[in-house]
Amino acid sequence: MKYQTTRVPFFSSVRVRLTLWYLAIISFILFLFGGSLYATQTFLSPSTAESRVETQLYQDTQYLRETYKPLLLQHISPLSQQLKISQNEVVLLLRPDHTILDKRGTPLPTDTIKLLQERVDSNQALFDLSLSQLSHTGNWQGNTSTYRFLVTPLLEHDARIATLVLGQAKEHPIQLMSIWLFHATMGLLVAAIGGYWLAGKALQPVKMITRTANEINATDLRRRLHLPRRDEFGELAATFDQMLARLEAAFKRQNQFAADASHELRTPLTIINLEINQALTQSQTPEVYRNTLERIQAENEQMTSIVNSLLLLARADTGEFTFYKEEVDLSDIALASVERLLPLAQQHKINLATGDLPELLVEGDSEHLSRMLMNIVENAIKYTSGVGTHVYVELTVEKAWGIIRVQDDGPGIDNDHLPYLFDRFYRVDKARTRSQEERQTHVIQPGGTGLGLSIAQWIAHSHGGEVYIQSTPGEGSLFEVRLPLIAQVV
Ligand code: ADP
């Protein structure tokens, strides 16, 4: 069987959203950090940058002087010499007459060279000059970069043999920004990949839960996640497992209920079928036909009773059932129920008696409250029959509760059965369900549908009450229904 999984749109997925949030926060931090760094570089410590350029200039000048001087003294052309010049440096070696001996580094246009020659003439040792069209540098400000120049004469016995002009591009804050931008972008890229991976890893259990949930169907509710984690996902999985356990139990109950109901209906149906077949195969006397019809009627009544009880419980389960709410006197209910069951009690040779029946007012549905009490008293008569002789009904009050007591001296109920007595179709002695033979001989033995107490409990619960049982095997049972009394206005 194929299960349909719902595909989450890319941008709606928690994984992507987590990554984006994560990136947004990292970007914010990076930009904040970069911005403050930039501001510090630009506004707070420009002198630091300048002094760094100058130190570099002095160091490189020293190196160039030491390289050039021996060459010039030996009349070797400096052009043949390999020099280590950095990209943002300009080197100009001039003869005393200012003609060019060597020219390295950033290519300089003629007018710039002229300008530099003029500056050398004016004996300026350190100056700044904006040079344009420097193709290899960053072009942040219209192809212009500011260079700091250091002019140093090369002397031999106090005579100038050449002049060294060394220029160094000043570190522009914009350049710093571009470096930072590059690193920030790279950082964000790594963060995006890492964040996506991390989010995926963190959300792995969710994927597992989703997969398992998709694989579970109504017939396989035994599956559990058993996620061995102590975090929120572990908690979620445990809740999910508990929900599955509840579903499984409910599903089992439902199946059991359907199976029991079918079983209960099958017996009367089989009997009816047998009776009809027998009646049809050979002609009978009117007396025999009459008996057959009576048996069919009895089975039919039994089925009707089961179906009505089932319908009532089904409606109770769906919460569709609504009770009438009226003021009901429990003594009226008790008297009416006892009166209706007196013939049954007489038939079973049971002394059905009442004790104190004070007026006790509750809010409820009189028809259903009667039904609840009838079920309990009828059981007491049926199960006491042949064992004991008394069934006693009385009413008492305990604080805000009205209590209906039904006491019998019947067989009692073993403790083992008490927890299940209100379960649907539960009977203490399953064999006491009416047998085919009993039905045919019209000797009605105790044993019904196993639904009577479930219905009684449901009615009590629906009225805010409860049913309690005390029973001693061999001595009898006491059924107690507690219902909240209507508060008396004094
Ligand atoms: P049933 O239709 O079988 O009477 P109930 O739900 O009314 O079903 O009762 C469930 C079971 O509880 C009965 O089958 C019976 O075994 C036991 N029971 C109920 N009332 C009594 C009682 N007064 N004395 C002994 N057993 C009882």
Short mmCIF file of C-alpha atoms and ligand atoms in Angstrom, two decimals:
data_model
loop_
_atom_site.label_atom_id
_atom_site.label_comp_id
_atom_site.label_asym_id
_atom_site.label_seq_id
_atom_site.Cartn_x
_atom_site.Cartn_y
_atom_site.Cartn_z
CA MET A 1 0.00 0.00 0.00
CA LYS A 2 1.32 3.43 -0.95
CA TYR A 3 1.03 6.29 1.51
CA GLN A 4 0.58 9.79 0.34
CA THR A 5 2.96 12.23 1.94
CA THR A 6 2.29 15.92 1.86
CA ARG A 7 5.22 17.81 0.38
CA VAL A 8 6.13 20.94 2.26
CA PRO A 9 6.88 23.88 -0.08
CA PHE A 10 10.59 24.74 0.05
CA PHE A 11 10.23 28.16 1.66
CA SER A 12 7.60 26.97 4.13
CA SER A 13 9.81 24.22 5.52
CA VAL A 14 11.04 24.76 9.06
CA ARG A 15 14.52 23.76 7.92
CA VAL A 16 14.73 26.55 5.34
CA ARG A 17 13.09 29.07 7.64
CA LEU A 18 15.48 28.20 10.46
CA THR A 19 18.42 28.60 8.08
CA LEU A 20 17.14 31.98 6.87
CA TRP A 21 16.61 33.21 10.41
CA TYR A 22 20.02 31.99 11.36
CA LEU A 23 21.53 33.78 8.34
CA ALA A 24 19.64 36.96 9.14
CA ILE A 25 21.06 36.96 12.66
CA ILE A 26 24.61 36.16 11.49
CA SER A 27 24.36 38.90 8.81
CA PHE A 28 23.20 41.36 11.43
CA ILE A 29 26.10 40.47 13.70
CA LEU A 30 28.61 40.59 10.81
CA PHE A 31 27.38 43.93 9.55
CA LEU A 32 27.34 45.34 13.04
CA PHE A 33 30.85 44.05 13.63
CA GLY A 34 32.08 45.15 10.18
CA GLY A 35 30.44 48.55 10.52
CA SER A 36 32.08 49.22 13.85
CA LEU A 37 35.43 48.00 12.54
CA TYR A 38 35.08 50.24 9.51
CA ALA A 39 34.11 53.17 11.67
CA THR A 40 37.08 52.56 13.96
CA GLN A 41 39.45 52.38 10.99
CA THR A 42 37.99 55.43 9.29
CA PHE A 43 37.25 57.82 12.10
CA LEU A 44 39.19 56.74 15.13
CA SER A 45 42.53 55.51 13.93
CA PRO A 46 43.43 57.03 10.55
CA SER A 47 46.83 57.92 12.06
CA THR A 48 47.51 54.25 12.71
CA ALA A 49 46.98 53.50 9.03
CA GLU A 50 49.20 56.41 8.02
CA SER A 51 52.04 55.43 10.27
CA ARG A 52 51.83 51.90 8.91
CA VAL A 53 52.27 53.23 5.36
CA GLU A 54 55.21 55.35 6.43
CA THR A 55 56.95 52.52 8.23
CA GLN A 56 56.57 50.42 5.11
CA LEU A 57 57.95 53.27 2.98
CA TYR A 58 61.04 53.65 5.15
CA GLN A 59 61.68 49.92 5.23
CA ASP A 60 61.34 49.51 1.45
CA THR A 61 63.41 52.63 0.78
CA GLN A 62 66.19 51.18 2.87
CA TYR A 63 66.06 47.98 0.87
CA LEU A 64 66.01 49.78 -2.48
CA ARG A 65 68.89 52.06 -1.53
CA GLU A 66 71.00 49.11 -0.58
CA THR A 67 70.18 47.38 -3.85
CA TYR A 68 70.52 50.36 -6.18
CA LYS A 69 73.63 51.98 -4.75
CA PRO A 70 76.17 49.23 -5.52
CA LEU A 71 74.71 48.89 -9.04
CA LEU A 72 75.05 52.57 -9.72
CA LEU A 73 78.58 52.65 -8.37
CA GLN A 74 79.54 49.75 -10.62
CA HIS A 75 77.75 51.41 -13.57
CA ILE A 76 75.38 48.49 -13.97
CA SER A 77 71.95 49.34 -15.29
CA PRO A 78 69.38 48.88 -12.52
CA LEU A 79 66.88 47.70 -15.10
CA SER A 80 68.60 44.33 -15.18
CA GLN A 81 68.09 43.86 -11.45
CA GLN A 82 65.26 41.80 -10.04
CA LEU A 83 63.47 43.73 -7.29
CA LYS A 84 60.81 42.83 -4.84
CA ILE A 85 58.19 45.51 -5.31
CA SER A 86 54.69 45.18 -3.98
CA GLN A 87 51.72 45.86 -6.25
CA ASN A 88 50.67 49.05 -4.58
CA GLU A 89 54.09 50.62 -4.77
CA VAL A 90 55.65 53.01 -7.28
CA VAL A 91 59.41 53.19 -7.68
CA LEU A 92 61.14 55.93 -9.62
CA LEU A 93 64.92 56.22 -9.72
CA LEU A 94 66.09 59.54 -11.16
CA ARG A 95 69.49 60.74 -12.20
CA PRO A 96 70.60 64.02 -10.66
CA ASP A 97 69.34 65.66 -13.87
CA HIS A 98 65.96 64.02 -13.23
CA THR A 99 66.05 61.71 -16.17
CA ILE A 100 64.69 58.26 -15.42
CA LEU A 101 67.11 55.51 -14.42
CA ASP A 102 64.54 52.96 -13.37
CA LYS A 103 60.76 52.82 -13.14
CA ARG A 104 58.83 50.06 -11.47
CA GLY A 105 55.54 49.16 -9.87
CA THR A 106 52.33 50.90 -10.81
CA PRO A 107 52.56 52.24 -14.38
CA LEU A 108 52.64 56.02 -14.27
CA PRO A 109 51.54 58.40 -17.04
CA THR A 110 54.05 61.01 -18.23
CA ASP A 111 52.34 63.98 -16.62
CA THR A 112 52.38 62.20 -13.27
CA ILE A 113 56.07 61.52 -13.68
CA LYS A 114 56.55 65.21 -14.43
CA LEU A 115 54.64 66.14 -11.35
CA LEU A 116 56.83 63.88 -9.26
CA GLN A 117 59.98 65.38 -10.79
CA GLU A 118 58.73 68.82 -9.81
CA ARG A 119 58.11 67.69 -6.27
CA VAL A 120 61.65 66.31 -6.09
CA ASP A 121 62.91 69.72 -7.17
CA SER A 122 61.01 71.41 -4.43
CA ASN A 123 62.93 69.23 -1.95
CA GLN A 124 59.85 67.76 -0.35
CA ALA A 125 60.78 64.51 1.39
CA LEU A 126 57.29 63.21 2.22
CA PHE A 127 54.08 64.12 0.41
CA ASP A 128 50.75 62.75 -0.76
CA LEU A 129 49.65 62.64 -4.34
CA SER A 130 46.46 61.46 -5.90
CA LEU A 131 47.26 59.30 -8.87
CA SER A 132 44.67 58.53 -11.46
CA GLN A 133 44.30 55.67 -13.97
CA LEU A 134 45.97 53.14 -11.81
CA SER A 135 44.48 50.17 -13.46
CA HIS A 136 45.44 47.41 -11.04
CA THR A 137 44.14 48.96 -7.82
CA GLY A 138 40.62 48.90 -6.53
CA ASN A 139 38.61 51.57 -8.33
CA TRP A 140 36.41 52.69 -5.53
CA GLN A 141 36.77 56.40 -6.12
CA GLY A 142 36.78 56.96 -9.84
CA ASN A 143 40.10 55.30 -10.59
CA THR A 144 41.96 57.47 -8.13
CA SER A 145 44.13 56.36 -5.23
CA THR A 146 46.15 58.44 -2.88
CA TYR A 147 49.85 57.58 -2.68
CA ARG A 148 52.30 58.70 -0.08
CA PHE A 149 55.76 59.39 -1.49
CA LEU A 150 59.15 59.37 0.17
CA VAL A 151 62.02 61.04 -1.68
CA THR A 152 65.52 59.93 -0.69
CA PRO A 153 68.80 60.98 -2.30
CA LEU A 154 71.45 58.32 -2.95
CA LEU A 155 74.74 59.87 -1.90
CA GLU A 156 78.35 58.93 -2.49
CA HIS A 157 80.86 61.06 -0.64
CA ASP A 158 78.19 63.64 -0.08
CA ALA A 159 77.44 63.83 -3.77
CA ARG A 160 74.00 62.90 -5.00
CA ILE A 161 74.28 60.06 -7.51
CA ALA A 162 70.53 59.48 -7.83
CA THR A 163 67.20 60.23 -6.25
CA LEU A 164 64.87 57.46 -5.16
CA VAL A 165 61.18 58.19 -5.21
CA LEU A 166 59.11 55.50 -3.56
CA GLY A 167 55.32 55.75 -3.44
CA GLN A 168 52.95 53.58 -1.53
CA ALA A 169 49.18 53.49 -2.03
CA LYS A 170 47.51 54.55 1.16
CA GLU A 171 45.23 51.92 2.59
CA HIS A 172 41.83 53.26 1.76
CA PRO A 173 39.01 52.48 4.15
CA ILE A 174 36.96 51.45 1.15
CA GLN A 175 39.52 48.80 0.45
CA LEU A 176 39.13 47.58 3.97
CA MET A 177 35.41 47.48 3.39
CA SER A 178 35.78 45.39 0.24
CA ILE A 179 37.99 42.92 2.10
CA TRP A 180 35.47 42.75 4.86
CA LEU A 181 32.58 42.41 2.40
CA PHE A 182 34.35 39.51 0.73
CA HIS A 183 34.96 37.78 4.02
CA ALA A 184 31.44 38.47 5.23
CA THR A 185 30.01 36.94 2.05
CA MET A 186 32.22 33.89 2.41
CA GLY A 187 31.27 33.65 6.07
CA LEU A 188 27.59 33.88 5.21
CA LEU A 189 27.97 31.18 2.58
CA VAL A 190 29.60 28.84 5.08
CA ALA A 191 26.96 29.80 7.65
CA ALA A 192 24.17 29.08 5.14
CA ILE A 193 25.53 25.63 4.32
CA GLY A 194 26.32 24.87 7.96
CA GLY A 195 22.99 26.25 9.13
CA TYR A 196 21.04 24.22 6.60
CA TRP A 197 22.94 21.09 7.60
CA LEU A 198 22.46 21.80 11.31
CA ALA A 199 18.75 22.52 10.90
CA GLY A 200 18.39 19.32 8.88
CA LYS A 201 20.17 17.35 11.58
CA ALA A 202 18.10 18.92 14.37
CA LEU A 203 14.89 18.22 12.51
CA GLN A 204 15.80 14.62 11.71
CA PRO A 205 13.50 13.24 14.45
CA VAL A 206 10.58 15.16 12.96
CA LYS A 207 11.23 13.44 9.64
CA MET A 208 11.29 10.11 11.43
CA ILE A 209 8.04 10.86 13.24
CA THR A 210 6.41 11.93 9.97
CA ARG A 211 7.62 8.78 8.21
CA THR A 212 6.34 6.50 10.95
CA ALA A 213 3.03 8.36 11.14
CA ASN A 214 2.66 7.85 7.40
CA GLU A 215 3.39 4.17 7.69
CA ILE A 216 0.86 3.57 10.44
CA ASN A 217 -2.59 2.55 9.37
CA ALA A 218 -5.67 1.46 11.26
CA THR A 219 -4.68 -2.18 11.25
CA ASP A 220 -1.13 -1.58 12.45
CA LEU A 221 -1.61 0.58 15.51
CA ARG A 222 0.97 -1.47 17.41
CA ARG A 223 3.80 0.58 15.89
CA ARG A 224 5.62 2.96 18.25
CA LEU A 225 8.38 5.50 17.73
CA HIS A 226 10.42 4.70 20.87
CA LEU A 227 12.65 7.72 20.23
CA PRO A 228 15.55 7.44 22.72
CA ARG A 229 15.93 11.19 23.34
CA ARG A 230 15.48 13.34 26.42
CA ASP A 231 14.78 16.57 24.54
CA GLU A 232 11.59 18.15 23.19
CA PHE A 233 11.51 15.68 20.29
CA GLY A 234 11.72 12.80 22.74
CA GLU A 235 8.79 14.34 24.60
CA LEU A 236 6.85 14.76 21.36
CA ALA A 237 7.56 11.17 20.33
CA ALA A 238 6.52 9.90 23.77
CA THR A 239 3.25 11.85 23.52
CA PHE A 240 2.76 10.44 20.05
CA ASP A 241 3.37 6.90 21.36
CA GLN A 242 0.89 7.45 24.17
CA MET A 243 -1.67 8.70 21.68
CA LEU A 244 -1.05 5.61 19.55
CA ALA A 245 -1.54 3.40 22.60
CA ARG A 246 -4.85 5.12 23.35
CA LEU A 247 -5.91 4.80 19.72
CA GLU A 248 -4.93 1.15 19.69
CA ALA A 249 -6.94 0.49 22.85
CA ALA A 250 -9.94 2.40 21.47
CA PHE A 251 -9.66 0.56 18.18
CA LYS A 252 -9.49 -2.78 19.99
CA ARG A 253 -12.51 -1.85 22.10
CA GLN A 254 -14.38 -0.85 18.97
CA ASN A 255 -13.53 -4.14 17.26
CA GLN A 256 -14.41 -6.12 20.36
CA PHE A 257 -17.68 -4.22 20.61
CA ALA A 258 -18.57 -4.99 16.99
CA ALA A 259 -17.58 -8.66 17.40
CA ASP A 260 -19.58 -9.02 20.64
CA ALA A 261 -22.58 -7.27 19.15
CA SER A 262 -22.55 -9.56 16.10
CA HIS A 263 -22.15 -12.56 18.36
CA GLU A 264 -25.09 -11.52 20.54
CA LEU A 265 -27.31 -10.99 17.53
CA ARG A 266 -26.24 -14.19 15.82
CA THR A 267 -27.69 -16.48 18.49
CA PRO A 268 -31.32 -15.23 18.29
CA LEU A 269 -31.05 -15.06 14.50
CA THR A 270 -29.92 -18.72 14.37
CA ILE A 271 -32.79 -19.76 16.62
CA ILE A 272 -35.35 -17.87 14.54
CA ASN A 273 -33.93 -19.51 11.42
CA LEU A 274 -34.17 -22.98 12.96
CA GLU A 275 -37.72 -22.40 14.17
CA ILE A 276 -38.86 -21.22 10.75
CA ASN A 277 -37.15 -24.12 8.95
CA GLN A 278 -38.76 -26.62 11.29
CA ALA A 279 -42.19 -25.06 10.84
CA LEU A 280 -41.83 -25.04 7.05
CA THR A 281 -40.57 -28.60 6.55
CA GLN A 282 -43.65 -30.38 7.90
CA SER A 283 -47.19 -29.30 8.57
CA GLN A 284 -47.89 -28.85 12.27
CA THR A 285 -50.88 -28.43 14.51
CA PRO A 286 -52.00 -24.82 15.20
CA GLU A 287 -50.76 -25.29 18.79
CA VAL A 288 -47.20 -26.09 17.60
CA TYR A 289 -47.25 -23.13 15.18
CA ARG A 290 -48.35 -20.91 18.02
CA ASN A 291 -45.46 -22.06 20.23
CA THR A 292 -43.02 -21.53 17.36
CA LEU A 293 -44.29 -18.00 16.82
CA GLU A 294 -44.02 -17.26 20.55
CA ARG A 295 -40.39 -18.39 20.57
CA ILE A 296 -39.69 -16.29 17.49
CA GLN A 297 -41.32 -13.31 19.21
CA ALA A 298 -39.18 -13.83 22.33
CA GLU A 299 -35.99 -13.91 20.25
CA ASN A 300 -37.14 -10.88 18.35
CA GLU A 301 -37.67 -8.99 21.61
CA GLN A 302 -34.21 -9.97 22.76
CA MET A 303 -32.71 -8.69 19.50
CA THR A 304 -34.70 -5.48 19.70
CA SER A 305 -33.45 -4.97 23.24
CA ILE A 306 -29.81 -5.53 22.16
CA VAL A 307 -30.14 -3.25 19.14
CA ASN A 308 -31.77 -0.51 21.24
CA SER A 309 -29.05 -0.75 23.86
CA LEU A 310 -26.36 -0.66 21.18
CA LEU A 311 -27.93 2.34 19.52
CA LEU A 312 -28.10 4.13 22.84
CA LEU A 313 -24.44 3.40 23.61
CA ALA A 314 -23.36 4.37 20.09
CA ARG A 315 -25.15 7.70 20.44
CA ALA A 316 -23.58 8.10 23.89
CA ASP A 317 -20.13 7.51 22.36
CA THR A 318 -20.56 10.14 19.70
CA GLY A 319 -21.79 12.60 22.32
CA GLU A 320 -24.95 13.18 20.29
CA PHE A 321 -27.27 12.16 23.08
CA THR A 322 -28.99 14.94 25.01
CA PHE A 323 -30.83 14.34 28.27
CA TYR A 324 -33.88 16.28 29.34
CA LYS A 325 -33.04 18.41 32.31
CA GLU A 326 -35.84 18.64 34.82
CA GLU A 327 -36.30 18.43 38.56
CA VAL A 328 -36.64 14.76 39.44
CA ASP A 329 -37.57 13.24 42.79
CA LEU A 330 -35.53 10.08 43.29
CA SER A 331 -38.24 8.58 45.53
CA ASP A 332 -40.68 8.71 42.56
CA ILE A 333 -38.11 6.95 40.37
CA ALA A 334 -37.46 4.28 43.01
CA LEU A 335 -41.17 3.61 43.64
CA ALA A 336 -42.04 3.46 39.91
CA SER A 337 -39.14 1.07 39.17
CA VAL A 338 -39.99 -1.23 42.05
CA GLU A 339 -43.66 -1.32 41.03
CA ARG A 340 -42.78 -2.23 37.44
CA LEU A 341 -40.45 -5.01 38.58
CA LEU A 342 -42.73 -6.55 41.21
CA PRO A 343 -44.21 -9.10 38.75
CA LEU A 344 -40.69 -10.20 37.76
CA ALA A 345 -39.75 -10.48 41.44
CA GLN A 346 -42.83 -12.57 42.14
CA GLN A 347 -42.06 -14.79 39.15
CA HIS A 348 -38.59 -15.38 40.62
CA LYS A 349 -39.93 -15.76 44.17
CA ILE A 350 -38.01 -12.75 45.38
CA ASN A 351 -39.22 -10.42 48.04
CA LEU A 352 -38.70 -6.98 46.50
CA ALA A 353 -39.06 -4.43 49.29
CA THR A 354 -38.36 -0.75 49.83
CA GLY A 355 -36.89 0.99 52.86
CA ASP A 356 -36.77 4.74 53.54
CA LEU A 357 -37.64 6.69 50.41
CA PRO A 358 -37.29 10.38 51.36
CA GLU A 359 -37.84 13.12 48.78
CA LEU A 360 -34.48 13.71 47.08
CA LEU A 361 -34.37 16.21 44.25
CA VAL A 362 -31.86 15.89 41.46
CA GLU A 363 -31.65 17.52 38.05
CA GLY A 364 -32.00 14.97 35.30
CA ASP A 365 -33.92 12.91 32.84
CA SER A 366 -36.55 10.87 34.70
CA GLU A 367 -36.96 8.32 31.90
CA HIS A 368 -33.25 7.50 31.81
CA LEU A 369 -32.80 7.60 35.57
CA SER A 370 -35.64 5.02 35.78
CA ARG A 371 -33.92 2.93 33.17
CA MET A 372 -30.68 3.04 35.18
CA LEU A 373 -32.40 1.89 38.37
CA MET A 374 -34.49 -0.73 36.57
CA ASN A 375 -31.30 -2.28 35.12
CA ILE A 376 -29.78 -2.54 38.60
CA VAL A 377 -32.91 -3.86 40.35
CA GLU A 378 -33.66 -6.27 37.48
CA ASN A 379 -30.12 -7.65 37.78
CA ALA A 380 -30.56 -8.03 41.54
CA ILE A 381 -33.78 -10.02 40.99
CA LYS A 382 -32.38 -12.13 38.14
CA TYR A 383 -29.11 -13.06 39.82
CA THR A 384 -30.57 -13.52 43.31
CA SER A 385 -33.21 -15.87 41.95
CA GLY A 386 -32.55 -19.42 43.12
CA VAL A 387 -29.82 -18.28 45.52
CA GLY A 388 -31.38 -15.70 47.85
CA THR A 389 -34.82 -14.30 48.54
CA HIS A 390 -34.51 -10.57 49.18
CA VAL A 391 -33.92 -7.43 47.17
CA TYR A 392 -34.09 -4.20 49.10
CA VAL A 393 -34.24 -0.66 47.67
CA GLU A 394 -33.76 2.50 49.79
CA LEU A 395 -32.68 6.12 49.51
CA THR A 396 -30.32 8.05 51.77
CA VAL A 397 -28.50 11.38 51.78
CA GLU A 398 -24.83 12.01 52.31
CA LYS A 399 -23.79 15.67 52.21
CA ALA A 400 -24.82 16.96 48.78
CA TRP A 401 -25.40 13.50 47.39
CA GLY A 402 -28.59 11.52 47.01
CA ILE A 403 -27.86 7.80 47.23
CA ILE A 404 -29.94 4.95 45.82
CA ARG A 405 -29.10 1.60 47.44
CA VAL A 406 -30.04 -1.75 45.94
CA GLN A 407 -29.12 -4.62 48.24
CA ASP A 408 -29.61 -8.31 47.51
CA ASP A 409 -28.75 -11.60 49.21
CA GLY A 410 -27.82 -13.25 45.92
CA PRO A 411 -24.63 -15.02 44.86
CA GLY A 412 -22.38 -11.94 45.17
CA ILE A 413 -19.60 -11.10 42.72
CA ASP A 414 -15.98 -12.18 43.01
CA ASN A 415 -13.49 -9.30 43.46
CA ASP A 416 -11.71 -10.28 40.23
CA HIS A 417 -14.78 -9.38 38.21
CA LEU A 418 -15.59 -6.06 39.84
CA PRO A 419 -13.27 -3.87 37.69
CA TYR A 420 -14.84 -5.18 34.46
CA LEU A 421 -18.48 -5.24 35.45
CA PHE A 422 -19.27 -2.00 33.63
CA ASP A 423 -17.49 -3.11 30.43
CA ARG A 424 -19.76 -3.65 27.51
CA PHE A 425 -20.90 -7.27 27.05
CA TYR A 426 -19.05 -8.29 30.21
CA ARG A 427 -20.76 -11.08 32.11
CA VAL A 428 -19.39 -12.81 35.17
CA ASP A 429 -20.62 -16.20 34.09
CA LYS A 430 -20.59 -16.24 30.31
CA ALA A 431 -22.23 -19.66 30.29
CA ARG A 432 -25.27 -18.12 31.91
CA THR A 433 -26.28 -16.50 28.65
CA ARG A 434 -29.51 -18.06 27.70
CA SER A 435 -28.88 -21.34 25.94
CA GLN A 436 -30.86 -22.47 22.97
CA GLU A 437 -32.42 -25.18 25.07
CA GLU A 438 -33.49 -22.73 27.78
CA ARG A 439 -35.09 -20.54 25.19
CA GLN A 440 -36.95 -23.40 23.63
CA THR A 441 -38.23 -24.56 26.99
CA HIS A 442 -39.12 -20.98 28.00
CA VAL A 443 -37.25 -21.34 31.29
CA ILE A 444 -35.62 -17.95 31.55
CA GLN A 445 -32.31 -18.16 33.38
CA PRO A 446 -30.38 -15.07 34.47
CA GLY A 447 -28.02 -13.66 31.89
CA GLY A 448 -28.73 -10.92 29.43
CA THR A 449 -26.79 -8.87 26.99
CA GLY A 450 -24.01 -7.66 29.26
CA LEU A 451 -24.94 -4.07 28.42
CA GLY A 452 -27.22 -3.22 31.36
CA LEU A 453 -24.55 -1.99 33.77
CA SER A 454 -22.64 -0.08 31.02
CA ILE A 455 -25.82 1.83 30.29
CA ALA A 456 -26.53 2.40 33.99
CA GLN A 457 -23.03 3.76 34.55
CA TRP A 458 -23.25 6.01 31.48
CA ILE A 459 -26.56 7.48 32.74
CA ALA A 460 -25.10 8.03 36.22
CA HIS A 461 -21.99 9.72 34.77
CA SER A 462 -24.10 11.89 32.49
CA HIS A 463 -25.92 13.14 35.60
CA GLY A 464 -22.66 13.93 37.38
CA GLY A 465 -22.94 10.76 39.49
CA GLU A 466 -21.27 7.40 39.98
CA VAL A 467 -22.19 3.75 40.54
CA TYR A 468 -20.37 1.81 43.29
CA ILE A 469 -20.52 -1.93 43.98
CA GLN A 470 -19.76 -3.78 47.22
CA SER A 471 -20.09 -7.51 47.03
CA THR A 472 -19.22 -10.57 49.05
CA PRO A 473 -19.42 -13.88 47.21
CA GLY A 474 -22.01 -16.09 48.87
CA GLU A 475 -23.59 -13.20 50.79
CA GLY A 476 -24.94 -10.76 48.24
CA SER A 477 -24.26 -7.43 46.56
CA LEU A 478 -24.88 -3.78 47.25
CA PHE A 479 -25.22 -1.40 44.29
CA GLU A 480 -25.01 2.28 45.19
CA VAL A 481 -25.79 5.11 42.80
CA ARG A 482 -24.71 8.58 43.96
CA LEU A 483 -26.24 11.60 42.28
CA PRO A 484 -25.68 15.28 43.07
CA LEU A 485 -28.69 16.85 44.76
CA ILE A 486 -30.13 20.15 43.65
CA ALA A 487 -28.82 22.75 46.10
CA GLN A 488 -31.64 23.65 48.48
CA VAL A 489 -32.18 27.39 48.91
CA VAL A 490 -32.68 27.91 52.65
P1 ADP B 1 -26.48 -8.69 31.96
O1 ADP B 1 -27.31 -8.35 30.81
O2 ADP B 1 -25.65 -9.91 31.75
O3 ADP B 1 -27.21 -8.70 33.26
P2 ADP B 1 -25.16 -6.39 33.06
O4 ADP B 1 -24.25 -5.44 32.43
O5 ADP B 1 -26.44 -5.85 33.59
O6 ADP B 1 -25.39 -7.54 32.02
O7 ADP B 1 -24.39 -7.10 34.20
C1 ADP B 1 -23.10 -7.57 34.01
C2 ADP B 1 -22.81 -8.78 34.87
O8 ADP B 1 -22.72 -8.39 36.24
C3 ADP B 1 -23.90 -9.80 34.85
O9 ADP B 1 -23.73 -10.67 33.76
C4 ADP B 1 -23.71 -10.50 36.17
O10 ADP B 1 -22.77 -11.51 36.03
C5 ADP B 1 -23.15 -9.44 37.10
N1 ADP B 1 -24.19 -8.89 38.01
C6 ADP B 1 -24.87 -7.74 37.85
N2 ADP B 1 -25.69 -7.52 38.90
C7 ADP B 1 -25.50 -8.56 39.75
C8 ADP B 1 -26.05 -8.91 41.04
N3 ADP B 1 -26.97 -8.16 41.67
N4 ADP B 1 -25.60 -10.03 41.63
C9 ADP B 1 -24.68 -10.80 41.04
N5 ADP B 1 -24.10 -10.53 39.81
C10 ADP B 1 -24.52 -9.41 39.18
#
